[in-house]
Structures are given as structure tokens and as C-alpha cells.
mmCIF file of C-alpha atoms in Angstrom:
data_model
loop_
_atom_site.group_PDB
_atom_site.id
_atom_site.type_symbol
_atom_site.label_atom_id
_atom_site.label_comp_id
_atom_site.label_asym_id
_atom_site.label_seq_id
_atom_site.Cartn_x
_atom_site.Cartn_y
_atom_site.Cartn_z
ATOM 1 C CA MET A 115 108.655 126.246 85.426
ATOM 2 C CA THR A 116 111.817 126.870 83.054
ATOM 3 C CA ALA A 117 112.489 123.745 80.024
ATOM 4 C CA GLU A 118 115.191 122.260 82.474
ATOM 5 C CA GLN A 119 112.567 122.157 85.630
ATOM 6 C CA GLU A 120 110.058 120.757 83.637
ATOM 7 C CA LYS A 121 112.388 118.074 82.145
ATOM 8 C CA ILE A 122 113.420 117.146 85.578
ATOM 9 C CA PHE A 123 109.730 117.900 87.411
ATOM 10 C CA LYS A 124 108.647 114.975 84.181
ATOM 11 C CA GLN A 125 111.628 112.656 84.733
ATOM 12 C CA TYR A 126 110.671 112.030 88.229
ATOM 13 C CA TYR A 127 107.085 112.699 88.602
ATOM 14 C CA ASP A 128 107.112 109.515 85.511
ATOM 15 C CA LEU A 129 108.711 107.086 87.933
ATOM 16 C CA ILE A 130 106.085 108.288 90.490
ATOM 17 C CA LYS A 131 103.237 107.181 87.225
ATOM 18 C CA TYR A 132 104.713 104.156 86.786
ATOM 19 C CA TYR A 133 104.489 102.998 90.302
ATOM 20 C CA ASN A 134 100.501 103.933 90.645
ATOM 21 C CA ILE A 135 98.791 104.894 87.483
ATOM 22 C CA PRO A 136 96.516 107.748 88.697
ATOM 23 C CA ASP A 137 92.299 107.046 87.638
ATOM 24 C CA ASN A 138 92.153 110.620 86.289
ATOM 25 C CA ASN A 139 95.047 113.111 85.436
ATOM 26 C CA VAL A 140 95.301 116.116 87.836
ATOM 27 C CA GLU A 141 95.811 119.777 85.448
ATOM 28 C CA TYR A 142 98.960 122.097 87.280
ATOM 29 C CA ILE A 143 97.413 125.938 87.450
ATOM 30 C CA LYS A 144 100.151 127.904 87.928
ATOM 31 C CA LEU A 145 99.593 129.880 91.630
ATOM 32 C CA ASN A 146 99.677 133.182 90.391
ATOM 33 C CA LYS A 147 96.244 132.230 89.024
ATOM 34 C CA GLN A 148 94.352 131.795 91.864
ATOM 35 C CA ASP A 149 92.512 135.488 91.924
ATOM 36 C CA GLU A 150 91.713 135.048 88.113
ATOM 37 C CA ILE A 151 89.567 131.929 88.749
ATOM 38 C CA LEU A 152 88.401 133.701 92.149
ATOM 39 C CA ARG A 153 87.210 136.606 90.386
ATOM 40 C CA ASP A 154 85.752 134.911 86.830
ATOM 41 C CA PHE A 155 83.705 133.035 89.677
ATOM 42 C CA TYR A 156 82.549 135.651 91.732
ATOM 43 C CA LYS A 157 81.676 137.725 88.446
ATOM 44 C CA ILE A 158 80.255 134.743 86.156
ATOM 45 C CA LYS A 159 78.819 132.440 88.324
ATOM 46 C CA LEU A 160 78.286 133.956 91.200
ATOM 47 C CA LYS A 161 77.193 137.847 91.219
ATOM 48 C CA GLY A 162 76.223 137.236 87.665
ATOM 49 C CA ASN A 163 73.619 134.489 88.098
ATOM 50 C CA ILE A 164 71.652 137.217 90.422
ATOM 51 C CA GLN A 165 72.117 140.663 89.112
ATOM 52 C CA ASP A 166 68.663 140.963 88.628
ATOM 53 C CA GLU A 167 67.969 140.344 92.858
ATOM 54 C CA ILE A 168 70.759 142.362 93.840
ATOM 55 C CA VAL A 169 69.327 145.233 92.021
ATOM 56 C CA ALA A 170 66.082 145.122 93.063
ATOM 57 C CA ILE A 171 67.360 144.498 96.963
ATOM 58 C CA ASP A 172 69.434 147.624 96.381
ATOM 59 C CA SER A 173 66.441 149.728 95.061
ATOM 60 C CA MET A 174 64.097 148.691 98.106
ATOM 61 C CA HIS A 175 63.060 150.954 100.803
ATOM 62 C CA ARG A 176 64.027 149.315 104.780
ATOM 63 C CA SER A 177 63.217 150.933 107.927
ATOM 64 C CA ALA A 178 66.439 151.971 109.112
ATOM 65 C CA THR A 179 65.870 149.743 111.991
ATOM 66 C CA LEU A 180 66.910 146.298 110.114
ATOM 67 C CA PRO A 181 70.301 145.685 108.976
ATOM 68 C CA ARG A 182 71.132 146.541 105.404
ATOM 69 C CA LEU A 183 71.259 144.124 102.712
ATOM 70 C CA ILE A 184 74.394 144.518 100.381
ATOM 71 C CA PHE A 185 75.700 141.923 98.286
ATOM 72 C CA PRO A 186 79.276 141.393 99.812
ATOM 73 C CA SER A 187 81.998 142.699 97.368
ATOM 74 C CA TYR A 188 85.022 140.308 95.599
ATOM 75 C CA GLN A 189 87.798 141.500 98.209
ATOM 76 C CA GLU A 190 85.059 140.563 101.255
ATOM 77 C CA PHE A 191 83.848 136.781 99.339
ATOM 78 C CA LYS A 192 87.821 136.560 98.545
ATOM 79 C CA LEU A 193 89.028 136.716 102.253
ATOM 80 C CA GLU A 194 85.976 134.750 103.560
ATOM 81 C CA SER A 195 85.361 132.023 101.064
ATOM 82 C CA GLY A 196 88.144 131.967 98.591
ATOM 83 C CA GLU A 197 90.497 129.541 100.055
ATOM 84 C CA ASN A 198 87.532 126.577 100.374
ATOM 85 C CA TYR A 199 86.392 127.131 96.878
ATOM 86 C CA LEU A 200 89.811 127.061 95.287
ATOM 87 C CA ALA A 201 90.381 123.571 97.294
ATOM 88 C CA ASN A 202 86.884 121.811 96.606
ATOM 89 C CA ALA A 203 86.280 123.044 92.937
ATOM 90 C CA ILE A 204 90.158 122.948 91.832
ATOM 91 C CA PRO A 205 91.965 119.536 92.318
ATOM 92 C CA ILE A 206 95.548 121.095 91.930
ATOM 93 C CA PHE A 207 94.852 123.372 94.752
ATOM 94 C CA GLY A 208 93.392 121.362 97.490
ATOM 95 C CA GLY A 209 90.964 118.813 96.149
ATOM 96 C CA ASP A 210 93.413 116.655 95.001
ATOM 97 C CA ILE A 211 95.716 116.319 97.982
ATOM 98 C CA GLY A 212 98.114 113.680 96.384
ATOM 99 C CA ALA A 213 98.264 115.689 92.948
ATOM 100 C CA TYR A 214 99.346 118.834 95.030
ATOM 101 C CA THR A 215 102.002 117.055 97.442
ATOM 102 C CA THR A 216 103.551 115.188 94.858
ATOM 103 C CA TYR A 217 104.044 119.005 92.454
ATOM 104 C CA ALA A 218 104.855 120.681 95.770
ATOM 105 C CA ALA A 219 108.223 118.408 96.980
ATOM 106 C CA LEU A 220 109.439 117.993 93.131
ATOM 107 C CA ALA A 221 108.956 121.750 92.908
ATOM 108 C CA ASN A 222 110.485 122.404 96.369
ATOM 109 C CA GLN A 223 107.695 124.363 97.180
ATOM 110 C CA PHE A 224 107.467 123.530 101.228
ATOM 111 C CA ILE A 225 107.956 125.864 103.429
ATOM 112 C CA ASN A 226 109.937 123.858 106.475
ATOM 113 C CA CYS A 227 111.415 120.814 104.058
ATOM 114 C CA ARG A 228 112.532 119.867 100.799
ATOM 115 C CA LEU A 229 112.481 116.081 98.550
ATOM 116 C CA THR A 230 116.018 114.508 99.360
ATOM 117 C CA GLU A 231 115.117 111.354 98.091
ATOM 118 C CA ILE A 232 112.320 109.488 96.469
ATOM 119 C CA ARG A 233 111.982 105.736 96.964
ATOM 120 C CA PHE A 234 108.862 103.479 95.448
ATOM 121 C CA ARG A 235 108.466 99.893 94.268
ATOM 122 C CA PRO A 236 108.328 99.162 90.282
ATOM 123 C CA VAL A 237 105.038 97.733 89.491
ATOM 124 C CA ILE A 238 105.542 94.700 87.169
ATOM 125 C CA LEU A 239 102.418 93.060 85.851
ATOM 126 C CA PHE A 240 101.536 89.258 85.486
ATOM 127 C CA GLU A 241 98.659 88.044 82.853
ATOM 128 C CA GLU A 242 97.372 84.774 83.789
ATOM 129 C CA GLY A 243 98.796 82.337 80.775
ATOM 130 C CA LYS A 244 101.623 84.704 80.329
ATOM 131 C CA ILE A 245 103.571 83.890 84.223
ATOM 132 C CA GLN A 246 106.587 82.190 82.888
ATOM 133 C CA THR A 247 106.863 84.647 80.178
ATOM 134 C CA LYS A 248 107.026 87.406 82.274
ATOM 135 C CA LEU A 249 109.345 85.618 85.072
ATOM 136 C CA GLN A 250 111.645 85.559 82.638
ATOM 137 C CA ASP A 251 111.770 89.010 81.895
ATOM 138 C CA VAL A 252 111.681 89.753 85.787
ATOM 139 C CA TYR A 253 114.895 87.681 86.235
ATOM 140 C CA ARG A 254 116.875 89.039 83.126
ATOM 141 C CA THR A 255 115.244 93.037 83.976
ATOM 142 C CA TYR A 256 116.200 92.762 87.541
ATOM 143 C CA TYR A 257 118.108 89.788 88.686
ATOM 144 C CA GLY A 258 120.331 88.384 86.379
ATOM 145 C CA GLU A 259 122.971 85.620 85.919
ATOM 146 C CA ASP A 260 125.156 86.741 88.467
ATOM 147 C CA TYR A 261 122.149 86.582 91.130
ATOM 148 C CA LEU A 262 122.102 82.756 89.419
ATOM 149 C CA TYR A 263 125.544 81.778 89.732
ATOM 150 C CA SER A 264 126.066 83.117 92.845
ATOM 151 C CA LEU A 265 123.071 81.898 95.406
ATOM 152 C CA GLY A 266 121.550 80.068 93.057
ATOM 153 C CA GLN A 267 124.274 77.252 92.950
ATOM 154 C CA HIS A 268 125.405 77.586 96.233
ATOM 155 C CA SER A 269 121.927 77.478 98.018
ATOM 156 C CA ASN A 270 119.722 74.125 98.083
ATOM 157 C CA PHE A 271 116.109 75.170 96.659
ATOM 158 C CA ASN A 272 114.050 75.978 99.246
ATOM 159 C CA LEU A 273 116.846 78.800 100.114
ATOM 160 C CA PHE A 274 116.896 79.834 96.673
ATOM 161 C CA TYR A 275 113.090 79.991 96.477
ATOM 162 C CA GLN A 276 112.643 82.024 99.467
ATOM 163 C CA ASP A 277 115.201 84.425 98.795
ATOM 164 C CA PHE A 278 113.983 84.924 95.104
ATOM 165 C CA LYS A 279 110.177 85.141 96.520
ATOM 166 C CA THR A 280 111.451 87.081 99.361
ATOM 167 C CA ARG A 281 113.216 90.183 97.226
ATOM 168 C CA LEU A 282 109.979 90.238 95.020
ATOM 169 C CA TYR A 283 107.636 90.624 96.794
ATOM 170 C CA GLU A 284 109.447 93.232 98.800
ATOM 171 C CA ASN A 285 111.288 94.769 96.616
ATOM 172 C CA TYR A 286 108.209 95.499 93.662
ATOM 173 C CA HIS A 287 104.791 95.714 93.257
ATOM 174 C CA LEU A 288 102.948 93.179 91.544
ATOM 175 C CA LYS A 289 99.513 93.093 89.831
ATOM 176 C CA PHE A 290 97.869 89.686 88.307
ATOM 177 C CA LYS A 291 95.210 89.859 85.392
ATOM 178 C CA LYS A 292 93.050 87.239 84.992
ATOM 179 C CA GLU A 293 92.602 85.684 82.114
ATOM 180 C CA GLY A 294 89.946 87.854 80.029
ATOM 181 C CA GLY A 295 89.847 90.048 83.007
ATOM 182 C CA LYS A 296 90.133 94.185 82.658
ATOM 183 C CA GLU A 297 91.825 95.088 85.702
ATOM 184 C CA TYR A 298 94.910 94.494 87.054
ATOM 185 C CA GLN A 299 94.654 93.849 90.708
ATOM 186 C CA ASN A 300 97.694 93.121 93.870
ATOM 187 C CA ILE A 301 99.463 90.145 94.467
ATOM 188 C CA ASP A 302 99.483 89.626 98.080
ATOM 189 C CA VAL A 303 100.677 86.272 100.088
ATOM 190 C CA GLY A 304 97.757 84.356 100.862
ATOM 191 C CA SER A 305 95.587 85.748 98.536
ATOM 192 C CA PRO A 306 93.509 84.174 96.058
ATOM 193 C CA LEU A 307 95.170 86.066 92.696
ATOM 194 C CA ALA A 308 98.769 84.564 94.880
ATOM 195 C CA LYS A 309 97.554 81.038 94.190
ATOM 196 C CA LYS A 310 97.904 81.093 90.561
ATOM 197 C CA PHE A 311 100.899 82.985 90.779
ATOM 198 C CA GLU A 312 102.635 81.302 92.843
ATOM 199 C CA VAL A 313 102.614 78.032 91.540
ATOM 200 C CA GLN A 314 104.241 79.370 88.540
ATOM 201 C CA LEU A 315 106.789 80.985 90.619
ATOM 202 C CA LEU A 316 107.433 77.728 92.123
ATOM 203 C CA LEU A 317 108.266 75.649 88.548
ATOM 204 C CA PHE A 318 110.179 78.867 87.090
ATOM 205 C CA ILE A 319 112.396 78.919 90.098
ATOM 206 C CA HIS A 320 113.328 75.085 89.765
ATOM 207 C CA ASN A 321 113.479 75.566 86.118
ATOM 208 C CA LEU A 322 116.233 78.549 86.884
ATOM 209 C CA LYS A 323 117.963 77.186 89.238
ATOM 210 C CA HIS A 324 118.798 74.077 86.759
ATOM 211 C CA PHE A 325 118.886 75.489 83.690
ATOM 212 C CA LYS A 326 115.934 74.753 82.440
ATOM 213 C CA LEU A 327 114.703 78.017 80.822
ATOM 214 C CA THR A 328 113.385 76.704 77.659
ATOM 215 C CA SER A 329 110.058 77.297 77.812
ATOM 216 C CA ILE A 330 107.826 80.276 78.321
ATOM 217 C CA ASN A 331 104.460 78.436 78.845
ATOM 218 C CA ASP A 332 102.650 78.163 82.110
ATOM 219 C CA GLU A 333 102.229 74.908 83.058
ATOM 220 C CA ASP A 334 99.991 72.436 85.156
ATOM 221 C CA TYR A 335 101.281 71.225 89.048
ATOM 222 C CA THR A 336 98.568 70.492 91.326
ATOM 223 C CA ARG A 337 98.153 69.772 94.890
ATOM 224 C CA SER A 338 99.078 65.997 94.108
ATOM 225 C CA ASP A 339 101.915 66.823 92.289
ATOM 226 C CA TYR A 340 103.484 69.209 95.551
ATOM 227 C CA PHE A 341 102.247 66.140 97.900
ATOM 228 C CA VAL A 342 104.291 62.897 95.780
ATOM 229 C CA ASP A 343 107.246 65.860 95.095
ATOM 230 C CA SER A 344 107.390 66.423 98.984
ATOM 231 C CA ILE A 345 107.252 62.467 100.461
ATOM 232 C CA ALA A 346 109.969 61.599 97.548
ATOM 233 C CA HIS A 347 112.341 64.234 100.083
ATOM 234 C CA ALA A 348 110.928 63.146 103.094
ATOM 235 C CA LYS A 349 109.919 59.628 103.320
ATOM 236 C CA THR A 350 113.573 58.540 103.687
ATOM 237 C CA ILE A 351 114.295 61.334 106.274
ATOM 238 C CA ASP A 352 115.455 59.684 109.945
ATOM 239 C CA ILE A 353 113.519 61.610 111.983
ATOM 240 C CA SER A 354 114.318 60.914 115.120
ATOM 241 C CA THR A 355 117.724 62.813 113.228
ATOM 242 C CA VAL A 356 116.433 65.704 112.701
ATOM 243 C CA ASP A 357 116.462 68.805 115.567
ATOM 244 C CA LYS A 358 112.974 69.936 116.875
ATOM 245 C CA GLY A 359 111.429 72.887 114.757
ATOM 246 C CA THR A 360 109.373 73.953 111.868
ATOM 247 C CA HIS A 361 111.838 71.631 109.381
ATOM 248 C CA LYS A 362 110.669 68.540 111.675
ATOM 249 C CA ASN A 363 107.451 68.974 111.653
ATOM 250 C CA ARG A 364 107.407 69.456 107.689
ATOM 251 C CA VAL A 365 109.194 65.886 107.409
ATOM 252 C CA GLU A 366 106.859 64.073 110.092
ATOM 253 C CA PHE A 367 103.760 65.502 108.007
ATOM 254 C CA TYR A 368 104.759 64.401 105.373
ATOM 255 C CA GLN A 369 105.766 60.902 106.557
ATOM 256 C CA LEU A 370 102.519 60.154 107.982
ATOM 257 C CA LEU A 371 101.000 61.534 104.663
ATOM 258 C CA ASN A 372 102.404 58.768 102.923
ATOM 259 C CA TYR A 373 101.717 56.570 105.887
ATOM 260 C CA PHE A 374 97.906 56.971 104.543
ATOM 261 C CA ARG A 375 98.542 57.144 101.270
ATOM 262 C CA GLU A 376 100.330 53.828 101.456
ATOM 263 C CA LYS A 377 97.478 52.483 103.690
ATOM 264 C CA MET A 378 94.985 53.695 101.129
ATOM 265 C CA ILE A 379 96.569 51.787 97.910
ATOM 266 C CA THR A 380 96.754 48.546 99.851
ATOM 267 C CA SER A 381 92.615 48.910 101.059
ATOM 268 C CA LEU A 382 92.276 48.404 97.223
ATOM 269 C CA CYS A 383 90.036 45.313 95.939
ATOM 270 C CA GLU A 384 89.976 43.640 93.171
ATOM 271 C CA TYR A 385 86.007 43.143 91.103
ATOM 272 C CA LYS A 386 85.838 40.420 89.534
ATOM 273 C CA ARG A 387 82.388 39.053 87.275
ATOM 274 C CA GLY A 388 82.756 37.891 83.977
ATOM 275 C CA ASN A 389 84.467 40.130 82.143
ATOM 276 C CA ASN A 390 84.570 42.765 84.037
ATOM 277 C CA SER A 391 87.143 43.495 86.257
ATOM 278 C CA TYR A 392 88.594 46.473 88.126
ATOM 279 C CA TYR A 393 89.956 47.305 91.307
ATOM 280 C CA PHE A 394 87.918 50.322 93.404
ATOM 281 C CA ILE A 395 87.906 51.988 95.911
ATOM 282 C CA PRO A 396 84.649 53.064 98.162
ATOM 283 C CA THR A 397 83.205 56.436 97.179
ATOM 284 C CA ASN A 398 82.798 57.642 100.195
ATOM 285 C CA TYR A 399 84.670 56.991 103.412
ATOM 286 C CA TYR A 400 83.664 54.012 105.293
ATOM 287 C CA GLN A 401 83.890 53.323 109.412
ATOM 288 C CA GLU A 402 86.616 50.642 108.879
ATOM 289 C CA PHE A 403 89.065 52.860 106.773
ATOM 290 C CA PHE A 404 90.794 54.671 109.555
ATOM 291 C CA THR A 405 91.472 52.693 112.996
ATOM 292 C CA ASP A 406 91.696 54.053 116.618
ATOM 293 C CA GLU A 407 95.652 55.005 116.115
ATOM 294 C CA ASP A 408 94.599 55.919 112.804
ATOM 295 C CA LYS A 409 92.749 59.002 113.771
ATOM 296 C CA ILE A 410 95.103 60.119 116.002
ATOM 297 C CA LYS A 411 97.688 60.303 113.393
ATOM 298 C CA VAL A 412 94.636 62.814 111.688
ATOM 299 C CA THR A 413 94.599 64.971 114.253
ATOM 300 C CA ARG A 414 98.316 64.928 114.409
ATOM 301 C CA LEU A 415 98.895 65.530 110.749
ATOM 302 C CA ILE A 416 96.181 68.785 111.000
ATOM 303 C CA SER A 417 98.032 70.195 113.878
ATOM 304 C CA LEU A 418 101.208 69.921 111.553
ATOM 305 C CA LEU A 419 99.793 71.972 108.284
ATOM 306 C CA LYS A 420 100.832 75.214 109.325
ATOM 307 C CA ASP A 421 104.551 74.075 109.582
ATOM 308 C CA ASP A 422 103.918 74.167 104.899
ATOM 309 C CA LYS A 423 103.607 77.820 104.261
ATOM 310 C CA LEU A 424 102.009 77.204 100.958
ATOM 311 C CA LEU A 425 99.655 74.567 102.655
ATOM 312 C CA ASP A 426 98.856 77.216 105.403
ATOM 313 C CA ASN A 427 98.445 80.429 102.973
ATOM 314 C CA GLY A 428 95.865 78.381 100.591
ATOM 315 C CA VAL A 429 98.115 78.334 98.020
ATOM 316 C CA PHE A 430 97.609 74.191 97.444
ATOM 317 C CA GLU A 431 93.717 74.065 98.944
ATOM 318 C CA LEU A 432 93.692 71.994 102.132
ATOM 319 C CA LYS A 433 93.682 74.272 105.310
ATOM 320 C CA ARG A 434 90.217 75.497 104.288
ATOM 321 C CA ARG A 435 88.503 71.760 103.437
ATOM 322 C CA PHE A 436 89.394 70.579 107.113
ATOM 323 C CA GLU A 437 87.950 73.911 109.328
ATOM 324 C CA GLU A 438 84.883 73.407 106.905
ATOM 325 C CA SER A 439 84.612 70.175 108.726
ATOM 326 C CA LYS A 440 83.795 70.991 112.527
ATOM 327 C CA THR A 441 83.722 67.521 113.880
ATOM 328 C CA THR A 442 86.187 65.155 114.312
ATOM 329 C CA GLN A 443 83.884 62.795 111.801
ATOM 330 C CA GLY A 444 83.866 65.659 109.354
ATOM 331 C CA LYS A 445 87.583 65.738 108.975
ATOM 332 C CA LEU A 446 87.836 61.810 108.588
ATOM 333 C CA LYS A 447 85.577 62.410 105.600
ATOM 334 C CA THR A 448 87.115 65.261 104.513
ATOM 335 C CA PHE A 449 90.372 63.095 104.733
ATOM 336 C CA TYR A 450 89.271 60.076 102.825
ATOM 337 C CA SER A 451 88.687 62.606 99.435
ATOM 338 C CA ILE A 452 91.575 64.047 99.854
ATOM 339 C CA LEU A 453 93.993 60.955 100.156
ATOM 340 C CA ARG A 454 91.786 59.599 97.025
ATOM 341 C CA GLU A 455 92.013 62.986 94.719
ATOM 342 C CA ASP A 456 95.559 62.785 95.310
ATOM 343 C CA PHE A 457 97.066 59.617 95.137
ATOM 344 C CA LEU A 458 94.647 57.544 92.928
ATOM 345 C CA ASP A 459 93.766 58.222 89.499
ATOM 346 C CA VAL A 460 90.434 56.683 89.272
ATOM 347 C CA GLU A 461 87.229 56.188 86.307
ATOM 348 C CA HIS A 462 84.355 58.972 86.514
ATOM 349 C CA ARG A 463 81.374 57.792 85.203
ATOM 350 C CA ILE A 464 77.806 59.108 84.863
ATOM 351 C CA HIS A 465 77.370 56.403 87.565
ATOM 352 C CA ASP A 466 79.279 54.666 90.208
ATOM 353 C CA PRO A 467 79.628 51.043 90.490
ATOM 354 C CA LYS A 468 77.503 49.554 93.443
ATOM 355 C CA ILE A 469 78.841 46.264 94.862
ATOM 356 C CA ASN A 470 78.431 44.105 98.177
ATOM 357 C CA PHE A 471 81.893 45.698 100.076
ATOM 358 C CA LEU A 472 82.543 44.470 103.727
ATOM 359 C CA GLY A 473 78.656 43.198 104.411
ATOM 360 C CA SER A 474 76.866 46.459 102.573
ATOM 361 C CA ARG A 475 75.999 47.494 99.402
ATOM 362 C CA ARG A 476 78.111 50.674 98.418
ATOM 363 C CA ASN A 477 79.158 52.827 95.603
ATOM 364 C CA VAL A 478 82.794 52.488 94.625
ATOM 365 C CA LYS A 479 84.629 54.277 92.516
ATOM 366 C CA PRO A 480 86.997 51.817 89.744
ATOM 367 C CA ILE A 481 90.525 52.465 89.474
ATOM 368 C CA ILE A 482 92.639 53.593 86.460
ATOM 369 C CA SER A 483 96.367 53.914 87.998
ATOM 370 C CA ILE A 484 98.207 54.469 91.352
ATOM 371 C CA LYS A 485 99.991 58.273 91.235
ATOM 372 C CA ILE A 486 103.524 57.273 92.450
ATOM 373 C CA ILE A 487 106.364 59.251 94.014
ATOM 374 C CA PRO A 488 108.674 59.883 91.226
ATOM 375 C CA ALA A 489 112.209 59.207 91.723
ATOM 376 C CA LYS A 490 113.596 62.619 90.991
ATOM 377 C CA ALA A 491 111.686 64.891 92.707
ATOM 378 C CA ARG A 492 111.013 68.524 91.870
ATOM 379 C CA ILE A 493 109.672 71.119 94.316
ATOM 380 C CA ASN A 494 111.452 70.984 97.909
ATOM 381 C CA LEU A 495 110.280 72.952 100.291
ATOM 382 C CA VAL A 496 110.663 69.911 103.073
ATOM 383 C CA GLU A 497 114.228 70.397 103.380
ATOM 384 C CA GLU A 498 116.094 73.461 105.964
ATOM 385 C CA GLN A 499 117.146 76.113 103.890
ATOM 386 C CA ASP A 500 121.217 76.296 103.810
ATOM 387 C CA TYR A 501 123.856 76.640 101.889
ATOM 388 C CA ILE A 502 125.802 73.934 99.060
ATOM 389 C CA ASN A 503 128.544 73.550 97.466
ATOM 390 C CA LEU A 504 130.902 75.635 99.486
ATOM 391 C CA ASP A 505 133.901 73.498 99.053
ATOM 392 C CA HIS A 506 134.290 74.464 95.043
ATOM 393 C CA ILE A 507 134.062 78.175 96.076
ATOM 394 C CA LYS A 508 138.086 78.923 95.840
ATOM 395 C CA GLU A 509 139.592 81.417 98.139
ATOM 396 C CA TYR A 510 141.818 83.728 96.843
ATOM 397 C CA SER A 511 144.483 85.141 98.821
ATOM 398 C CA ASN A 512 145.111 87.946 96.267
ATOM 399 C CA LEU A 513 144.476 89.408 93.212
ATOM 400 C CA LYS A 514 146.855 88.274 91.058
ATOM 401 C CA ASP A 515 145.405 85.059 92.206
ATOM 402 C CA PHE A 516 142.137 85.717 90.881
ATOM 403 C CA LEU A 517 142.831 87.282 87.778
#
């Protein structure tokens, strides 16, 4: 290849290499070197290693009725086995079909077709603990202020989040390396790696939409945080006015969840003995907590879980815990534990106190505080995706008015 051809080849190959970094580099060898490679192999390794045996066989006097033993000539070897040897021994000649195809396409070596364009997704590498920093780089490099001021200011959070996320997954190849890990692994929606990444993506998009890109540190955002945010957005909605569909199902899910949250809070009892006083809740599920009507509501709540994609994809673990509980009784026990974990701050002692409750001696958890519903919730994936502030978009009748 000429210097100009090599320059163009390298330019396009670097794009492909950036998308999929090879484990081992494949050496480029000119096609006119094939005969030299075959000849060296034939003379030095193939024939050279058994030269004494060839001489011995040639000196033998065999019966005329037996076939002659003659070592194949180079031309016979080349015609019968040369192609297989090159393909198996030399990567660029077939041992690595991907490498050869890349070379042949870029160098226009195919007879009946030619390369017209290259499509690939740039690779974006994320590291645990540094996701917020990388997302800021991604926003500035691939999205930009025009995206924020156009869609960001004229869409609600759910629409902005879903659009940003969809573009990110569809247009880029996302990889993630755990803290202390050596290798980057693919981030696929619903995969275990996606959990930590998508939590940070939620927070980043919220901060971006509200012009709060001040922190470069990853933040904690738990299932409990997500639940109280979602309940804050859902609890005041008149569900009878909402059309049937996934939006209505999400509203119903979080209104039911809030019903059980309030039920657990009102079930707290106070323990007093001398100077020892605290509110408590039984450590383990007890039969009296859920009424028969409640059990129907729990079943309904579990059926609605699939309409919250973060819960359905396991970003916040809930679905798996219900699936692991095979019986109705098991699901009630699981749900009781979840309510306690997500809506109450409990005191953790080496041994839980044991007191009389509902006629039995039970282990209990002393309550430190109740997790309140925020007045200004952050994340809102309960709402339907929709455009907002459209009245603020001015219509221009001509270019002069615009300028």
C-alpha cells in the first residue's frame, strides 16, 4: 500500500479497533508472500525434518508390483495442502477471519462488493465510583446544551430520562468496571452490572434537568429513597381520573404501597418499663398484621410490579424476593420485611428485645425514626411521559422576527 492508502486504512481501522479492542493483534502480510511462506515451510519444516528418511526410501529396491514411495514435490504440496496450511497457520490468511475481512473490506479486496460505509457504536467506559464524572463527560461530548435546552426544558422528568437513556443504550457501547476489577464488562439493560449504573443515571439526569451538575461524586440512592419519591408523586392523584394503562397501574402500585406503609406506622406500639421506653415493631411477620382484605391488596400490588421498569428489571431488588417466596404465606413474610426495611429506621442490637405482644413473647425491633415522604421528591417515573412548558415556545412568522 502507498503511504496515503496506509493513512486512510489506519484512520478507519482505528474506528473499528476503538469499538472492539482485539485480544491479540494480527500481523498484516502481503499476499505475494504466500509462496515464500509455503516454500520455507515445505523445505525447512516438512521435507527438511525427514530428509534422511526420504533418502533411505529412495535407495530401497521395492518390488515392481508395489506402488512407488515418492515424497510429494513442492508443486503437489502447494496444490493439495497449501491453502489449508495458510488458513490454519497464518491468521491474516484465514486463521482470524475477522481480521482478514476487516482488511479486505478496507483495502477493497473483494471482487463482487465494496465497502460503502462504516457503522459502529463508540465505546464508553464507566468505573464504579466515578459514574457521575463520566456521565458529565458523555453529556458534554455527545448531547450538549442544545439537547438540554430543547428537550430537557420542554419535557417532564420521565420523558427526559427515557429519551436520554434510550439514546445512550442504542447509540453507544457501554462497559463497566467494578471497583478493584481488572476488566470492563458490557452494561445490558436488566443485567446485574446495570443496577449500580442505572441508579447513578437516574440521579445524573435529575441533576442535569435542574441544572445541578455540581457534584462529581457518585451518590447513594436506595430502594427506600425511590419508594418514598414515587409515593410522593402518586399519593395525591385521583386514580379514577386516570386512563387505563401502565401509568394508572404505577399510580395504583404506589398508592397501595403507601397504604401498607401507613398501616405499618400505625401498628407501632410503645414499650415502657422504668427508664426504658421505645416504640417497636415485631421482628418477624405475625398473622394479625394483614387482614384478609389486605392479602388481596398484596396480591394486586405484586401483579402491578411489572409496570415499574426499574423494579421489573431488578435495578431495585423487589421482584426476585417475591419470586423466591413460593407460597402466599412466604410472600406476606417477604412483604412485611420489605415494609420494615424501607419505611422504618430500626435499632440494630446484637439481640433483639423480647417482650409480650398480642399474647405471645416476641422479638421486636426498637424504632429510631420513620422515613417520611418528601415534600419535594426528586425522581418521578410514576408520571406519564409528556411535554411541558410548550406555551413558552414562541412562534416566529419569519426569520426577521427570530433574529
